[in-house]
XYZ file of C-alpha atoms in Angstrom:
384
model
C 141.973 65.727 270.759
C 145.060 63.866 269.891
C 145.015 62.154 266.913
C 145.368 58.643 268.652
C 142.492 59.477 270.872
C 140.415 60.644 268.112
C 141.453 57.098 266.108
C 140.711 55.219 269.207
C 137.193 56.612 270.433
C 136.228 56.373 266.372
C 137.429 52.615 266.620
C 135.294 52.253 270.113
C 132.382 53.758 268.109
C 132.474 51.800 265.626
C 132.755 48.886 267.626
C 130.086 49.349 269.841
C 127.683 49.624 266.904
C 128.777 46.420 265.538
C 128.288 45.259 268.880
C 124.608 46.458 269.005
C 123.890 45.170 265.916
C 124.462 41.687 266.894
C 122.941 42.007 270.149
C 119.712 43.307 268.631
C 119.726 40.474 265.967
C 119.604 38.172 268.604
C 117.355 40.041 271.466
C 114.936 41.240 268.121
C 114.872 44.926 269.875
C 115.959 46.090 266.380
C 114.787 49.569 265.478
C 114.931 51.289 268.847
C 118.531 50.481 269.165
C 119.164 51.220 265.467
C 117.540 54.954 266.234
C 119.624 55.654 269.324
C 122.457 54.714 267.625
C 121.730 56.837 264.590
C 120.664 59.494 266.135
C 123.242 59.554 269.329
C 126.724 58.485 267.926
C 126.122 59.666 263.907
C 124.229 62.815 264.329
C 125.546 64.031 267.689
C 129.063 62.672 268.656
C 130.631 62.019 264.670
C 129.824 65.823 263.830
C 131.558 67.016 267.556
C 134.538 64.679 266.499
C 134.755 66.093 263.433
C 135.643 69.269 264.607
C 137.815 68.132 267.506
C 139.906 65.964 265.016
C 141.158 67.774 261.710
C 137.790 68.595 260.488
C 137.739 67.831 256.370
C 141.140 67.414 256.370
C 141.181 64.077 258.388
C 139.665 60.924 258.134
C 136.485 62.201 259.467
C 134.913 62.225 255.995
C 135.568 58.437 255.557
C 134.143 57.823 259.335
C 130.809 59.629 257.944
C 130.639 57.332 254.914
C 130.893 54.404 257.021
C 127.921 55.982 259.361
C 125.250 56.486 256.229
C 126.387 52.863 255.526
C 125.566 51.445 258.817
C 122.091 53.527 258.634
C 120.959 52.044 255.435
C 121.615 48.743 256.638
C 119.943 49.401 259.963
C 117.076 51.230 259.528
C 114.416 49.607 257.351
C 111.925 51.138 254.472
C 111.615 54.815 253.958
C 112.794 55.680 257.385
C 116.228 54.629 256.130
C 116.406 56.772 253.036
C 114.782 59.870 255.191
C 117.507 59.685 257.886
C 120.341 58.876 255.515
C 119.412 62.084 253.348
C 119.687 64.007 256.419
C 122.908 62.868 257.844
C 124.272 63.588 254.452
C 123.141 67.050 254.631
C 124.547 67.431 258.347
C 127.711 66.088 257.357
C 127.915 68.038 254.015
C 126.858 71.212 256.224
C 129.638 70.709 259.265
C 131.890 70.332 256.043
C 130.919 73.652 254.477
C 130.913 75.442 258.262
C 134.640 74.071 258.995
C 135.988 75.208 255.703
C 134.264 78.849 256.250
C 134.857 79.180 260.124
C 138.105 77.009 260.825
C 138.518 78.487 263.686
C 136.016 75.925 264.875
C 138.270 73.217 264.075
C 140.901 71.535 265.732
C 143.669 71.097 262.874
C 146.379 68.347 263.543
C 149.721 69.885 263.946
C 151.696 68.318 260.560
C 150.729 67.225 257.285
C 151.877 63.569 258.397
C 149.630 63.312 261.390
C 146.831 64.337 258.798
C 148.254 61.604 256.448
C 148.143 58.959 259.177
C 144.626 59.988 260.209
C 143.348 59.607 256.779
C 144.932 56.456 256.194
C 144.025 55.061 259.381
C 140.374 55.954 258.712
C 140.658 54.744 255.300
C 141.845 51.782 256.226
C 139.305 50.845 258.648
C 136.212 52.092 256.715
C 137.207 49.947 253.930
C 137.889 46.987 256.259
C 134.386 47.337 258.070
C 132.397 47.547 254.797
C 134.343 44.784 253.204
C 133.391 42.397 256.053
C 129.486 43.748 255.928
C 129.419 43.272 252.657
C 131.134 39.507 252.787
C 128.453 38.839 255.582
C 125.788 40.413 253.662
C 126.134 38.095 250.316
C 126.863 35.372 252.483
C 123.508 35.590 254.164
C 121.952 36.417 250.632
C 123.091 33.586 249.229
C 122.407 31.368 252.189
C 118.511 32.588 252.353
C 118.662 31.864 248.757
C 119.313 28.119 248.891
C 117.220 27.545 251.833
C 114.630 29.391 249.619
C 115.203 27.001 247.002
C 115.125 24.178 248.987
C 111.919 25.167 250.488
C 110.405 25.454 246.902
C 111.615 22.305 246.307
C 109.904 20.575 249.152
C 107.025 21.911 248.347
C 107.015 20.998 244.939
C 107.589 17.338 245.793
C 104.894 18.134 248.552
C 102.387 19.051 245.698
C 103.317 16.313 243.672
C 103.224 13.650 246.271
C 99.378 14.763 247.195
C 98.430 15.000 243.591
C 99.503 11.317 243.481
C 98.000 10.791 246.853
C 94.927 11.958 245.622
C 94.591 10.138 242.546
C 95.308 6.944 244.063
C 92.858 7.083 247.106
C 90.541 7.776 244.078
C 91.658 4.771 242.223
C 91.051 3.107 245.638
C 87.933 4.031 246.583
C 86.371 3.656 243.024
C 87.546 -0.602 242.268
C 85.670 -1.559 245.560
C 82.450 0.852 244.819
C 82.779 -0.429 241.036
C 82.701 -4.179 242.743
C 79.636 -3.150 245.093
C 77.864 -2.117 241.970
C 78.601 -5.428 240.065
C 77.818 -7.559 242.634
C 74.462 -5.577 243.743
C 73.344 -6.325 239.832
C 74.092 -9.289 239.982
C 72.003 -10.233 243.064
C 69.337 -8.205 242.115
C 69.468 -10.888 239.403
C 70.040 -13.785 241.002
C 66.915 -12.510 243.175
C 64.594 -11.858 239.936
C 64.980 -15.465 239.440
C 62.140 -18.374 240.110
C 64.762 -20.232 241.828
C 67.348 -17.939 243.190
C 70.463 -19.212 244.114
C 70.980 -18.570 247.502
C 74.631 -19.530 247.909
C 75.312 -17.141 245.185
C 73.630 -14.427 246.740
C 75.389 -14.853 249.971
C 78.822 -15.016 248.199
C 77.833 -11.653 246.721
C 76.769 -10.176 250.034
C 80.352 -11.424 251.680
C 81.846 -9.604 249.116
C 79.525 -6.337 249.124
C 80.437 -6.110 252.849
C 83.854 -7.091 252.375
C 84.185 -3.919 249.816
C 82.292 -1.682 252.324
C 84.747 -2.357 255.172
C 87.855 -1.694 252.682
C 86.131 1.676 251.687
C 85.355 2.435 255.444
C 88.801 1.696 256.402
C 90.518 4.232 253.578
C 87.998 7.111 254.818
C 89.040 6.474 258.442
C 92.790 6.688 257.410
C 91.991 9.587 255.123
C 90.331 11.501 258.354
C 93.221 10.167 260.494
C 95.616 11.757 258.291
C 93.643 15.302 258.603
C 93.780 15.008 262.533
C 97.173 14.076 262.307
C 98.494 16.836 260.863
C 96.545 19.215 262.553
C 97.557 17.097 265.878
C 94.291 15.979 266.977
C 94.793 12.718 267.080
C 92.944 11.590 270.458
C 93.388 8.443 272.320
C 90.928 6.821 274.644
C 93.361 4.871 276.980
C 91.830 1.913 278.870
C 93.204 -1.963 279.857
C 92.786 -4.127 277.105
C 94.610 -7.702 275.925
C 96.171 -7.400 272.701
C 95.681 -11.396 272.150
C 92.039 -10.755 272.285
C 92.215 -8.036 269.828
C 94.765 -9.842 267.593
C 92.142 -12.803 267.642
C 89.102 -10.758 266.606
C 90.951 -8.683 263.736
C 92.389 -12.126 262.338
C 88.864 -13.906 262.770
C 87.219 -10.898 260.535
C 89.484 -11.504 257.546
C 90.190 -15.351 258.082
C 86.676 -16.286 259.240
C 85.125 -14.672 256.424
C 86.703 -16.249 253.377
C 88.449 -12.545 253.093
C 91.978 -14.232 253.808
C 93.199 -14.075 249.663
C 93.934 -17.674 250.134
C 96.462 -17.150 252.513
C 96.923 -19.179 255.329
C 96.893 -17.887 259.031
C 99.426 -19.236 261.587
C 98.854 -17.685 265.150
C 101.516 -17.543 267.602
C 100.734 -15.459 270.848
C 101.464 -15.771 274.508
C 97.451 -14.950 275.606
C 98.917 -14.959 279.228
C 100.114 -11.303 278.729
C 98.535 -9.052 281.593
C 96.771 -6.251 280.062
C 98.001 -3.123 278.753
C 96.438 0.545 278.391
C 95.643 1.443 275.130
C 92.781 2.864 272.799
C 91.271 -0.297 271.738
C 89.853 0.955 268.421
C 93.105 2.894 267.438
C 95.195 -0.417 268.268
C 92.450 -2.573 266.296
C 92.744 0.258 263.485
C 96.615 -0.411 263.747
C 96.094 -4.159 263.405
C 93.523 -4.173 260.444
C 95.877 -2.003 257.943
C 98.576 -4.560 258.960
C 96.938 -7.422 258.309
C 94.888 -6.106 255.232
C 98.241 -4.752 253.554
C 99.699 -8.606 254.310
C 96.398 -9.992 252.658
C 96.528 -7.733 249.893
C 100.148 -8.406 248.742
C 100.198 -11.721 249.471
C 98.638 -14.671 247.272
C 98.013 -18.003 248.652
C 100.816 -17.609 251.009
C 101.206 -17.816 254.799
C 100.896 -15.027 257.160
C 101.829 -15.265 261.059
C 100.886 -13.160 263.926
C 103.214 -13.161 266.960
C 102.998 -12.131 270.231
C 105.377 -11.934 272.997
C 106.817 -9.893 275.686
C 110.390 -8.613 276.120
C 111.483 -6.161 278.430
C 109.106 -3.656 279.298
C 107.181 -3.851 276.068
C 104.482 -5.895 274.194
C 105.497 -6.843 271.019
C 103.537 -7.819 267.681
C 104.680 -9.077 264.336
C 102.743 -9.452 261.516
C 104.920 -11.399 258.826
C 103.904 -12.790 255.492
C 106.034 -14.179 252.694
C 104.114 -12.103 249.508
C 105.754 -9.760 247.397
C 107.500 -7.283 249.586
C 108.388 -3.804 249.442
C 111.368 -2.235 247.670
C 113.996 -1.050 249.895
C 113.993 3.048 249.172
C 110.419 2.398 250.217
C 110.882 0.988 253.903
C 112.327 4.322 255.345
C 109.312 6.542 253.825
C 105.983 5.036 254.388
C 105.942 6.199 257.687
C 106.296 9.395 256.771
C 103.306 10.692 255.112
C 102.707 12.833 251.635
C 106.715 12.119 250.721
C 106.656 10.329 247.667
C 104.888 10.812 243.929
C 105.710 7.574 243.532
C 102.720 5.282 243.016
C 104.211 2.338 244.236
C 104.583 4.096 247.982
C 101.054 4.628 247.332
C 100.228 1.217 246.669
C 100.806 0.480 249.962
C 98.406 2.594 251.764
C 98.260 5.326 253.804
C 97.593 3.052 256.366
C 100.941 2.849 257.841
C 101.527 6.227 257.852
C 98.437 6.579 260.026
C 99.559 3.655 262.334
C 103.019 4.978 263.022
C 101.840 8.058 264.286
C 99.183 6.129 266.418
C 101.791 3.737 268.010
C 104.248 6.652 268.659
C 101.238 8.346 270.408
C 100.728 5.580 272.774
C 104.699 5.810 273.450
C 105.488 2.792 271.321
C 107.640 1.896 267.968
C 106.809 0.191 264.407
C 108.974 -0.811 261.797
C 109.486 -2.868 258.712
C 111.620 -5.378 257.334
C 110.961 -6.188 253.556
C 112.549 -7.924 250.614
C 111.176 -8.002 246.882
C 109.918 -11.065 246.510
C 110.617 -12.597 250.022
C 107.828 -11.042 251.832
C 107.520 -8.273 254.691
C 107.359 -8.396 258.427
C 105.809 -5.228 260.154
C 106.767 -5.291 264.154
C 105.271 -2.617 266.562
C 105.576 -2.526 270.507
C 103.252 -1.011 273.309
C 104.694 0.032 276.747
C 103.750 -3.121 279.026
C 101.711 -1.399 281.872
C 100.232 -4.065 284.220
C 96.700 -3.645 285.614
């Protein structure tokens, strides 16, 4: 076998090995292909080429080095060490055998041919080793950056959850304290000779309001877990949004739970029923209206319902304190902020976003600090 034929065969084998590596990385059939490469090419073909390509007085020792390198890169665990040691032993043995038995070796005719083969093999091995090392280092850096980013996300997520749990605990504790206070006051009033019935009724309304608030918080917590586990279920049935909006607004503005705010209803009551989960949409409207009342003092809250295109659109707008711009893009994303200002707007917005999207609708916020907040959501207009 001539020098150039040997060099060509070596190049083909090297390219084949590289192609096999890329193929197995994409298909996932790593170890079988790698084992075949090592046993067939590295441990059978290369030793045969050694004897037909000048033996130790050629570029074959450099090719042996490349084979050992690729074995270490391809085979995993202890098998890589074992097989590479076997290769080193085999390559050393064939070199020693060729040295003492030169008649089995097809030598190059001139020193020039030997020099060219050595330079060619050395150059190929150097380039391939350099390329492999470059890509491995680049992949290492990429994985390190990815790991750093994931750790940062986990750190922020953990911080967000801590703030979330603290805030929710605070949100539940406040109404519980209020219930305790008004219950004690009611007991004292009932112990009087002439109880103030109007005061007792007022205390009862406050207690009912606090119970509803706690129930809403716990419902949102339960739904948050269901959303994260992909278990948010919908019970679709024909319903009228106008009826639901009146019912929810009546709950707040009919029992002195409006925070001194004025309610304005601007609804198209002639809209046809849509297919939706009545309880879930009520949960959304309750969350949005509760937030509007909570962040608006002696202001105006407007509820609008109309149809546009293939959607029925609900708008709940207030002229309260508003929301910071950076929070408007975050409040629908779940545990993403360690800012207590974010959690002050409640987890209801996150749950509401998931419910509306599950119905095939959209929801968004427009708000300015000191001017108020407008929350709009849409639902597909499916006539029944």
